[in-house]
Every structure is written in structure tokens, then in C-alpha cells.
C-alpha positions as CSV (number, residue, x, y, z in Angstrom):
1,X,-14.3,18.7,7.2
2,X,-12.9,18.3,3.8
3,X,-10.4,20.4,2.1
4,X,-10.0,21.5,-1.8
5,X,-6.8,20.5,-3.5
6,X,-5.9,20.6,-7.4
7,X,-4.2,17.9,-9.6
8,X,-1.0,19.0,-10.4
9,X,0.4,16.2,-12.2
10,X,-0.8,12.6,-13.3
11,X,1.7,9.9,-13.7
12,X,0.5,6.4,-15.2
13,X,2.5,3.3,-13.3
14,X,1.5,0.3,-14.7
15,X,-1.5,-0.4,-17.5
16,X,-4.2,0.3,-14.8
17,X,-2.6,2.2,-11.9
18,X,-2.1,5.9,-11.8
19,X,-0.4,8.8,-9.5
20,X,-1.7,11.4,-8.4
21,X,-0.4,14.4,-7.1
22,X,-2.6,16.3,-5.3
23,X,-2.0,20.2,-4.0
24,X,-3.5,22.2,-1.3
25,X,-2.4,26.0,-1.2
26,X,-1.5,27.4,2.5
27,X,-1.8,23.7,4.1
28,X,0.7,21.6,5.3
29,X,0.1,17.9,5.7
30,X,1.1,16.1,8.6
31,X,0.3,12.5,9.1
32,X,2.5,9.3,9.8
33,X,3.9,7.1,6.5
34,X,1.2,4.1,5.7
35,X,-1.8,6.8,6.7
36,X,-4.7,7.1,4.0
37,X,-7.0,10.3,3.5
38,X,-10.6,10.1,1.8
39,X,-11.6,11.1,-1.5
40,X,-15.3,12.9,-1.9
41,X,-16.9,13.0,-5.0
42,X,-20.3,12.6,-6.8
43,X,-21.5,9.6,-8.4
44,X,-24.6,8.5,-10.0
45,X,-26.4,11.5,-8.6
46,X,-25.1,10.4,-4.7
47,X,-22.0,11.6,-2.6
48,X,-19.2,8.8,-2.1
49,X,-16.3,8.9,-0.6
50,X,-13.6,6.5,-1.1
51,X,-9.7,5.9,0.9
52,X,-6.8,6.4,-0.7
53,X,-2.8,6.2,0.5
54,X,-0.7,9.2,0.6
55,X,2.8,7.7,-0.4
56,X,4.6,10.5,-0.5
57,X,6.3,12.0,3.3
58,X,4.6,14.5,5.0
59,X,5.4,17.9,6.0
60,X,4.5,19.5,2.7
61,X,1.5,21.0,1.2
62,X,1.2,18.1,-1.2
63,X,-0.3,14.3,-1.4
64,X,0.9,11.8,-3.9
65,X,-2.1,9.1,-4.5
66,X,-1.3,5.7,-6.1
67,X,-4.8,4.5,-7.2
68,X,-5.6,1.2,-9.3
69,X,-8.4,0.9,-11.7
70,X,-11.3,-1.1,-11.6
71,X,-13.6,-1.3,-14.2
72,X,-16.6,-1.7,-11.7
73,X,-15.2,0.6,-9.1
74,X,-16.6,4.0,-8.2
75,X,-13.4,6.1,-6.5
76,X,-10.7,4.4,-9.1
77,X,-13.0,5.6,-12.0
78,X,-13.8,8.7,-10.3
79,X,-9.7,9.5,-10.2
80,X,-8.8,7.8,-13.1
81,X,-11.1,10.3,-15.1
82,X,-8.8,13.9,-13.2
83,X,-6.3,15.3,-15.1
84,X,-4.4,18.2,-14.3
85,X,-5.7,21.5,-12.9
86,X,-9.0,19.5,-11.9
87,X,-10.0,20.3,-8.3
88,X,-10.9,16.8,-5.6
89,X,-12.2,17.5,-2.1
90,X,-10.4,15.4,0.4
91,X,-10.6,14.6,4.0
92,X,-7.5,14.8,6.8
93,X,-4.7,12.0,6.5
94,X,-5.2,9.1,9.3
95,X,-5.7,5.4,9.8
96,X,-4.3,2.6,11.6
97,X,-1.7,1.5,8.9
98,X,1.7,3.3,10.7
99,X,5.2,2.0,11.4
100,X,5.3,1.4,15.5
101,X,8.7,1.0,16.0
102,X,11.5,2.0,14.4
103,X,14.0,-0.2,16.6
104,X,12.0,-3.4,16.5
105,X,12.7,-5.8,13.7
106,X,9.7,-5.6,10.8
107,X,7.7,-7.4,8.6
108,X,5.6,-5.7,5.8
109,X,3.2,-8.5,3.4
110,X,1.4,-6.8,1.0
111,X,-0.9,-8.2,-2.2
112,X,-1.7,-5.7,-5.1
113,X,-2.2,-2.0,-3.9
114,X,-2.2,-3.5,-1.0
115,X,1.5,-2.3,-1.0
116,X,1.0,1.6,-1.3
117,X,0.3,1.7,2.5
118,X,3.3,-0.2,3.2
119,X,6.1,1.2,0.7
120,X,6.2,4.5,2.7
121,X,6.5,2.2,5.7
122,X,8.9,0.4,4.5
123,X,11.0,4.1,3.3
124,X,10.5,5.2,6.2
125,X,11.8,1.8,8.5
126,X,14.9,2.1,5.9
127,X,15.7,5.3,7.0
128,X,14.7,5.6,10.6
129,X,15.0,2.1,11.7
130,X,17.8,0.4,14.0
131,X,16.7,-3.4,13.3
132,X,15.8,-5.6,10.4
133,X,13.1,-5.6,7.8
134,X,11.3,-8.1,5.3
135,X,8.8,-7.0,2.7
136,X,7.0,-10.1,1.2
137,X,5.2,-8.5,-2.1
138,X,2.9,-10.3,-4.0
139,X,1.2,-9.6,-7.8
140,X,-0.3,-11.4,-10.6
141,X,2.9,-10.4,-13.0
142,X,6.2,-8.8,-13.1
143,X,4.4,-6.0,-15.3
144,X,1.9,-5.0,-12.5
145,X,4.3,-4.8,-9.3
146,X,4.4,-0.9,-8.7
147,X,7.0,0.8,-6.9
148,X,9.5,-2.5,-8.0
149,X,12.3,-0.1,-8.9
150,X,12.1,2.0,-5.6
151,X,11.9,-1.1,-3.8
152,X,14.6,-2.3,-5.6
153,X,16.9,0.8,-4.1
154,X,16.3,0.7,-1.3
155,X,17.1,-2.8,-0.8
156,X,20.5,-2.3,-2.9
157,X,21.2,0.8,0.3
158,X,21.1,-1.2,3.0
159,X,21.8,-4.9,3.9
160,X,18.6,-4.1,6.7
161,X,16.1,-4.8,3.9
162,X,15.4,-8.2,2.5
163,X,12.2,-8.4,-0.4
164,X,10.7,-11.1,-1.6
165,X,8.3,-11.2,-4.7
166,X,5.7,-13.8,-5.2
167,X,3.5,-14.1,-8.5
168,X,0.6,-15.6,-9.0
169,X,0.1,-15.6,-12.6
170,X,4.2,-16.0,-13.5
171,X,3.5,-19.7,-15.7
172,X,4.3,-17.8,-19.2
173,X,7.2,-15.8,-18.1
174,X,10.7,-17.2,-18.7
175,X,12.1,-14.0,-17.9
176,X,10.7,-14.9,-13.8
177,X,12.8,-17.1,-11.6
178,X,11.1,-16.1,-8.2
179,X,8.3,-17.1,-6.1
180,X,5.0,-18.2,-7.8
181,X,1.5,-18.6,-6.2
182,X,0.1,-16.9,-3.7
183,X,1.8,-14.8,-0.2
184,X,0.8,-17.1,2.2
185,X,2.1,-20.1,0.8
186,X,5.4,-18.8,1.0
187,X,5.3,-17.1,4.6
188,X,6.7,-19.7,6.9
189,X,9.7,-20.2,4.5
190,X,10.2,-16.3,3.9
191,X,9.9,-14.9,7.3
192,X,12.0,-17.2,9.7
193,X,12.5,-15.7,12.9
194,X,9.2,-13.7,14.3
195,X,10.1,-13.8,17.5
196,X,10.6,-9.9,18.2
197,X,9.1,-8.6,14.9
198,X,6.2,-6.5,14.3
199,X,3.8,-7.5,11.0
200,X,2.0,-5.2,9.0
201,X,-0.3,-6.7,6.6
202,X,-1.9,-5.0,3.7
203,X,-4.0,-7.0,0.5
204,X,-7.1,-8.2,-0.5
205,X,-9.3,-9.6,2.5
206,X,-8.9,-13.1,2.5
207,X,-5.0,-13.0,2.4
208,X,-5.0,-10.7,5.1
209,X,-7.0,-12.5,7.1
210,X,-5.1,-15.7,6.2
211,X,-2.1,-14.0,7.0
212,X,-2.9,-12.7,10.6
213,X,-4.0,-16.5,11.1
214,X,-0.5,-17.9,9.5
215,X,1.5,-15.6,11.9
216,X,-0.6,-16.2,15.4
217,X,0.0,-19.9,14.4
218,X,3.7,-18.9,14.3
219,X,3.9,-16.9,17.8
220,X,3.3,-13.4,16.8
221,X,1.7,-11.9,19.4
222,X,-2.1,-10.6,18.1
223,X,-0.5,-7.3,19.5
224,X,2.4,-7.3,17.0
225,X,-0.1,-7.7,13.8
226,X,-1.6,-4.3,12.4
227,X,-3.6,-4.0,9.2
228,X,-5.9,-1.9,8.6
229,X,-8.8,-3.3,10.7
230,X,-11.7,-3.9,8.3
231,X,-10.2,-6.8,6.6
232,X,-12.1,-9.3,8.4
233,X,-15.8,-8.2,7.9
234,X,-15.0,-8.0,4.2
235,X,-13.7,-11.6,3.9
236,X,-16.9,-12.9,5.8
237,X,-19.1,-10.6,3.3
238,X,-17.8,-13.0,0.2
């Protein structure tokens, strides 16, 4: 079952990410923070449907969508292309990306849009949660890491909240005094005690599945690790 909503507003992020907020009259949207719907739409004559994160909270009749573009993709062009007042046919929020446990310590590693599951996670563990939380973010540049200045307060409201920012592409940037390279090389020195933490893990394929490996080797229970569960049959397609 799908249901029609209209593009109220567009917001561009970054040089290739936009927002989207999406509206559905007389519906209320319930779902859990870190949840995704799916996107229907035509393309090349055939019916495609693609998932996208609702990063907004729920309880309202609206969905905010943070989509990157890819120049060979199908669903970014597809959303890319809306502007307001346009009508896009969606499916129920749901997925396996959810915050557990608000009174367990957390750990949230995300690469690219990787993060727009695990932002709302992370709002909501700031708000909700009794323990403490890491967020270990990684993008190519400074001028690509969406949601930085909401990250940014939410770490300045509560000393709960630690973030970490790697980039892989920072050689040129003088301006940069972080972490370069890639997430996992900086793991065992960013997340030191695991012991009672759940891990949610959100990226391209090969770090998440590189991830899940770094943290078993590390004593997280496979129990404790949650991504969205397809990670691994995409890594051994490439």
C-alpha cells in the first residue's frame, strides 16, 4: 500500500544533497527515529522503488527526506528532479535501523548518507537516553558533512555526546585539524570502552561490513551490532 503525499518545501544541504519535505493530508506518521520509507516512481518506462530516511520525529503528518545525488542513480535523480507542489507516492515508515535502548551506552558510525538514519538516533539518544553516546562520522570533505551544525548542538547540550569526524579527502584543507582517512582506521582509538555499548552502523557496504568485523574483534556482542541488514550481500556483489 502506498500513500500520496506533496512536496512542500525543498531545501538544498550541500552541492549534491537535498531535503525534502514531504506532506500527507489526514495521516499521521508513526514510526521509530533511524526508520526509512520507500519512494515509488516511474523510470525508463518501469516501476522502481527506492528507500529513503525520514529524519524528521514522528507523530506528524509530515516526512522530511535527506537524499544525495548520484549522477547514475535512479531514486536520487527521480527526487532531485521534485519541486514544490509535486505529488510522490510512498510506502509506510519501517526498517531495522532503531535506537534499542535508551539507558544503555551507544555508538553510532556512519559514512556519507549513511548518517541520515543515525542523526535522528542520535537526537533522539540525546534526549531520551540515561547513558553515554559516540558518533564517529565520516566524509570525503568538511563541505559535504550534512547535518554538522545540528550535530554540533547537540554535542555543545550535553556532555553525554562525544563526535568524532574523519575525512577522507582532507590533504588540501588547512582549515582541517581532525581525523583523515577512513572510519575504521580510527575505531579502536575512538570508541574505547564497548563493553556495555550498543553499535549502530550505517555507510557504504564495505565499511559496514568492516566495521561489524572491527567491533566483534573488540567484544561486542553480534547481538549489540545493528545496521540495516543488507550490507553484506552488497559488499560480496563488488
Amino acid at each position: 500500500m502506498t500513500l500520496t503525499t506533496t512536496v512542500a518545501d525543498v531545501h538544498r544541504m550541500t552541492p549534491d544533497v537535498k531535503q525534502f519535505r514531504l506532506v500527507a493530508d489526514d495521516h499521521r506518521f508513526e514510526f521509530d527515529p533511524g526508520q526509512h520509507t520507500t519512494v515509488h516512481f516511474e523510470a525508463d518506462g518501469e516501476e522502481q522503488a527506492r528507500p529513503y530516511t525520514a529524519i524528521n520525529a514522528p507523530g506528524t503528518n509530515q516526512l522530511v527526506l535527506t537524499i544525495k545525488r548520484y549522477d547514475d542513480g535512479t531514486g536520487s535523480v527521480y527526487m532531485h528532479e521534485r519541486t514544490p507542489g509535486d505529488e510522490v507516492e510512498i510506502e509506510p515508515v519501517e526498517g531495522n535501523l532503531h535506537l534499542r535502548d535508551p539507558d544503555r551506552d551507544a555508538v553510532f558510525v556512519a559514512t556519507g548518507t549513511g548518517i541520515t538514519p543515525l542523526y535522528p538516533m542520535v537526537r533522539q539518544y540525546v534526549e531520551e537516553g540515561t547513558g553515554a553516546a559516540t558518533l564517529v562520522f565520516g566524509e570525503r570533505d568538511q563541505e559535504h558533512l550534512i547535518f554538522r551544525e545540528s550535530i554540533d548542538q547537540l554535542r555543545a547540550g550535553t556532555e553525554a555526546l562525544s563526535v568524532e569526524y574523519v575525512l577522507s579527502d582532507a590533504d588540501d584543507d588547512r582549515a582541517w585539524n581532525g581525523r583523515t582517512g577512513h572510519v575504521q582506521d580510527h575505531l579502536p582509538e575512538a570508541l574505547e570502552d564497548l563493553d556495555d555499548a550498543d553499535c549502530y552502523v550505517c555507510g557504504v557496504p564495505e565499511m559496514v561490513v568492516e566495521t561489524e568485523e572491527l567491533l566483534a574483534d573488540a567484544g561486542v556482542d553480534e547481538d549489540r551490532i545493528f545496521t540495516e541488514g543488507w550490507e553484506s550481500d552488497a559488499a560480496d556483489e563488488d
